[in-house]
Amino acid sequence: MGCDIHMTLERRIEGVWHCIWDGDVRPRTGDHKGTEYQPVVARDRNYAFFGRLAGVRTDGPGPKGVPTDVSVVTRRVIDIWDCDGHSHSWDTLEDFCNKWAFETPDEEKVQFVKDTLTEKYVTPVYERLFGLYEEQEPENVRVVYWFDN
């Protein structure tokens, strides 16, 4: 059985964390009200990267857990996964992207950006991966992530 990563991107504004991108759920096709959701998982199962993040499927640091000040949206998405989600952790956007770039071959990076990072709210991720983005206060942008089996 494979292991997938799930994540949200959060920004701290005036001391409160807000979810600015949710990579885990999207409205179901044909649902015009947007009230039903289906999980969307990353297609790339990069276990070296998962290990570097939270020791998942290979050696690495242990997960940090869900931040105590996590955004309302992130908390809701994590709660949807209930006990099927595990190894919850987080990193600054910069650290997350550096870990991913270290473990991912260039051709996979390009394809990942084309397939996944096309939404307007993910521009900081795209720019960070390619060295174009410099957050004025990098501690105010983080990725909260977890895994399933």
CSV table of C-alpha atoms in Angstrom, one decimal:
chain,number,residue,atom,x,y,z
A,1,MET,CA,0.0,0.0,0.0
A,2,GLY,CA,1.3,3.4,-0.9
A,3,CYS,CA,1.7,6.5,1.3
A,4,ASP,CA,0.5,9.9,0.1
A,5,ILE,CA,1.3,13.4,1.5
A,6,HIS,CA,-1.4,16.0,2.2
A,7,MET,CA,-0.7,19.6,3.0
A,8,THR,CA,-1.9,23.2,3.4
A,9,LEU,CA,-0.1,26.4,3.0
A,10,GLU,CA,-0.6,29.0,5.8
A,11,ARG,CA,0.3,32.6,6.3
A,12,ARG,CA,0.4,34.4,9.7
A,13,ILE,CA,-1.4,37.7,9.5
A,14,GLU,CA,-1.4,39.9,12.6
A,15,GLY,CA,-0.5,36.9,14.8
A,16,VAL,CA,-3.2,34.6,13.4
A,17,TRP,CA,-2.5,31.7,11.0
A,18,HIS,CA,-4.8,31.6,7.9
A,19,CYS,CA,-4.9,28.8,5.3
A,20,ILE,CA,-4.1,30.4,1.9
A,21,TRP,CA,-4.0,27.1,-0.1
A,22,ASP,CA,-5.4,23.7,0.6
A,23,GLY,CA,-3.8,20.9,-1.5
A,24,ASP,CA,-6.0,18.2,0.0
A,25,VAL,CA,-9.7,18.7,-0.9
A,26,ARG,CA,-11.5,20.1,-3.9
A,27,PRO,CA,-15.2,20.4,-4.8
A,28,ARG,CA,-16.5,17.2,-6.5
A,29,THR,CA,-16.9,17.5,-10.3
A,30,GLY,CA,-20.4,18.6,-11.2
A,31,ASP,CA,-21.1,19.9,-7.7
A,32,HIS,CA,-22.0,23.6,-8.3
A,33,LYS,CA,-22.7,24.3,-4.6
A,34,GLY,CA,-19.2,23.3,-3.6
A,35,THR,CA,-20.4,21.6,-0.5
A,36,GLU,CA,-19.1,18.1,-1.1
A,37,TYR,CA,-15.4,17.5,-1.3
A,38,GLN,CA,-13.1,14.8,-2.4
A,39,PRO,CA,-9.5,14.2,-1.4
A,40,VAL,CA,-6.8,15.1,-3.8
A,41,VAL,CA,-3.5,13.5,-3.1
A,42,ALA,CA,0.0,14.2,-4.5
A,43,ARG,CA,0.8,11.9,-7.4
A,44,ASP,CA,4.5,11.8,-6.6
A,45,ARG,CA,5.4,9.3,-3.8
A,46,ASN,CA,8.9,10.5,-3.1
A,47,TYR,CA,9.7,8.4,0.0
A,48,ALA,CA,13.2,10.0,0.3
A,49,PHE,CA,11.4,13.3,0.7
A,50,PHE,CA,8.8,11.9,3.1
A,51,GLY,CA,11.7,10.6,5.2
A,52,ARG,CA,13.5,14.0,5.1
A,53,LEU,CA,10.2,15.7,6.3
A,54,ALA,CA,9.0,13.4,9.1
A,55,GLY,CA,10.8,10.0,9.0
A,56,VAL,CA,7.9,8.5,6.9
A,57,ARG,CA,8.9,5.3,5.0
A,58,THR,CA,12.6,5.8,5.7
A,59,ASP,CA,15.0,7.3,8.3
A,60,GLY,CA,14.6,10.9,9.2
A,61,PRO,CA,13.5,13.3,11.9
A,62,GLY,CA,10.3,12.5,13.8
A,63,PRO,CA,7.2,14.5,13.0
A,64,LYS,CA,6.6,17.7,15.0
A,65,GLY,CA,2.8,17.2,15.3
A,66,VAL,CA,0.1,19.7,14.4
A,67,PRO,CA,0.9,23.2,15.4
A,68,THR,CA,-1.1,24.4,18.4
A,69,ASP,CA,-2.0,27.6,16.5
A,70,VAL,CA,-3.0,25.9,13.2
A,71,SER,CA,-5.6,27.7,11.1
A,72,VAL,CA,-9.3,26.8,11.2
A,73,VAL,CA,-9.3,25.4,7.7
A,74,THR,CA,-6.2,23.2,8.2
A,75,ARG,CA,-7.7,21.9,11.4
A,76,ARG,CA,-10.9,20.9,9.5
A,77,VAL,CA,-9.0,19.1,6.8
A,78,ILE,CA,-6.8,17.2,9.3
A,79,ASP,CA,-10.0,16.3,11.2
A,80,ILE,CA,-11.6,14.9,8.0
A,81,TRP,CA,-8.7,12.4,7.8
A,82,ASP,CA,-9.2,11.4,11.5
A,83,CYS,CA,-7.0,8.4,12.4
A,84,ASP,CA,-6.2,7.7,8.7
A,85,GLY,CA,-3.9,10.7,8.7
A,86,HIS,CA,-0.5,10.3,10.5
A,87,SER,CA,2.9,11.8,11.1
A,88,HIS,CA,1.6,15.4,11.2
A,89,SER,CA,4.3,18.0,11.0
A,90,TRP,CA,5.1,21.4,9.5
A,91,ASP,CA,8.0,23.5,8.2
A,92,THR,CA,8.5,27.1,7.0
A,93,LEU,CA,7.8,27.3,3.3
A,94,GLU,CA,11.5,27.8,2.7
A,95,ASP,CA,12.5,24.7,4.7
A,96,PHE,CA,9.8,22.6,3.1
A,97,CYS,CA,10.9,23.6,-0.5
A,98,ASN,CA,14.6,23.1,0.3
A,99,LYS,CA,13.9,19.6,1.6
A,100,TRP,CA,11.8,18.8,-1.5
A,101,ALA,CA,14.3,20.2,-3.9
A,102,PHE,CA,17.1,18.2,-2.3
A,103,GLU,CA,15.3,14.9,-2.8
A,104,THR,CA,13.6,15.5,-6.2
A,105,PRO,CA,15.2,15.2,-9.7
A,106,ASP,CA,14.9,18.3,-11.9
A,107,GLU,CA,12.5,16.7,-14.5
A,108,GLU,CA,10.1,15.7,-11.6
A,109,LYS,CA,10.2,19.3,-10.3
A,110,VAL,CA,9.2,20.8,-13.6
A,111,GLN,CA,6.3,18.2,-14.1
A,112,PHE,CA,5.1,18.7,-10.5
A,113,VAL,CA,4.9,22.5,-11.0
A,114,LYS,CA,3.0,22.0,-14.4
A,115,ASP,CA,0.6,19.5,-12.9
A,116,THR,CA,0.0,20.8,-9.4
A,117,LEU,CA,1.2,24.3,-8.6
A,118,THR,CA,-0.9,26.2,-11.1
A,119,GLU,CA,-3.4,27.9,-8.8
A,120,LYS,CA,-3.0,31.5,-8.0
A,121,TYR,CA,-2.5,30.9,-4.2
A,122,VAL,CA,0.4,28.6,-4.8
A,123,THR,CA,2.6,31.2,-6.5
A,124,PRO,CA,4.9,31.5,-3.4
A,125,VAL,CA,5.5,27.8,-3.6
A,126,TYR,CA,6.3,27.9,-7.3
A,127,GLU,CA,8.6,30.9,-6.8
A,128,ARG,CA,10.3,29.5,-3.8
A,129,LEU,CA,11.1,26.2,-5.6
A,130,PHE,CA,12.8,28.1,-8.4
A,131,GLY,CA,14.5,30.7,-6.2
A,132,LEU,CA,12.4,33.6,-7.2
A,133,TYR,CA,10.5,34.1,-4.0
A,134,GLU,CA,11.9,35.8,-0.9
A,135,GLU,CA,9.5,36.2,1.9
A,136,GLN,CA,10.1,39.3,3.9
A,137,GLU,CA,9.3,37.4,7.0
A,138,PRO,CA,9.8,33.7,6.2
A,139,GLU,CA,8.6,32.6,9.6
A,140,ASN,CA,5.1,33.9,8.6
A,141,VAL,CA,4.6,31.3,5.8
A,142,ARG,CA,4.5,27.6,6.6
A,143,VAL,CA,3.4,24.2,5.2
A,144,VAL,CA,1.4,21.9,7.5
A,145,TYR,CA,1.5,18.4,6.2
A,146,TRP,CA,0.6,14.8,7.1
A,147,PHE,CA,0.5,11.4,5.4
A,148,ASP,CA,-1.9,8.5,4.8
A,149,ASN,CA,-1.4,4.8,4.0
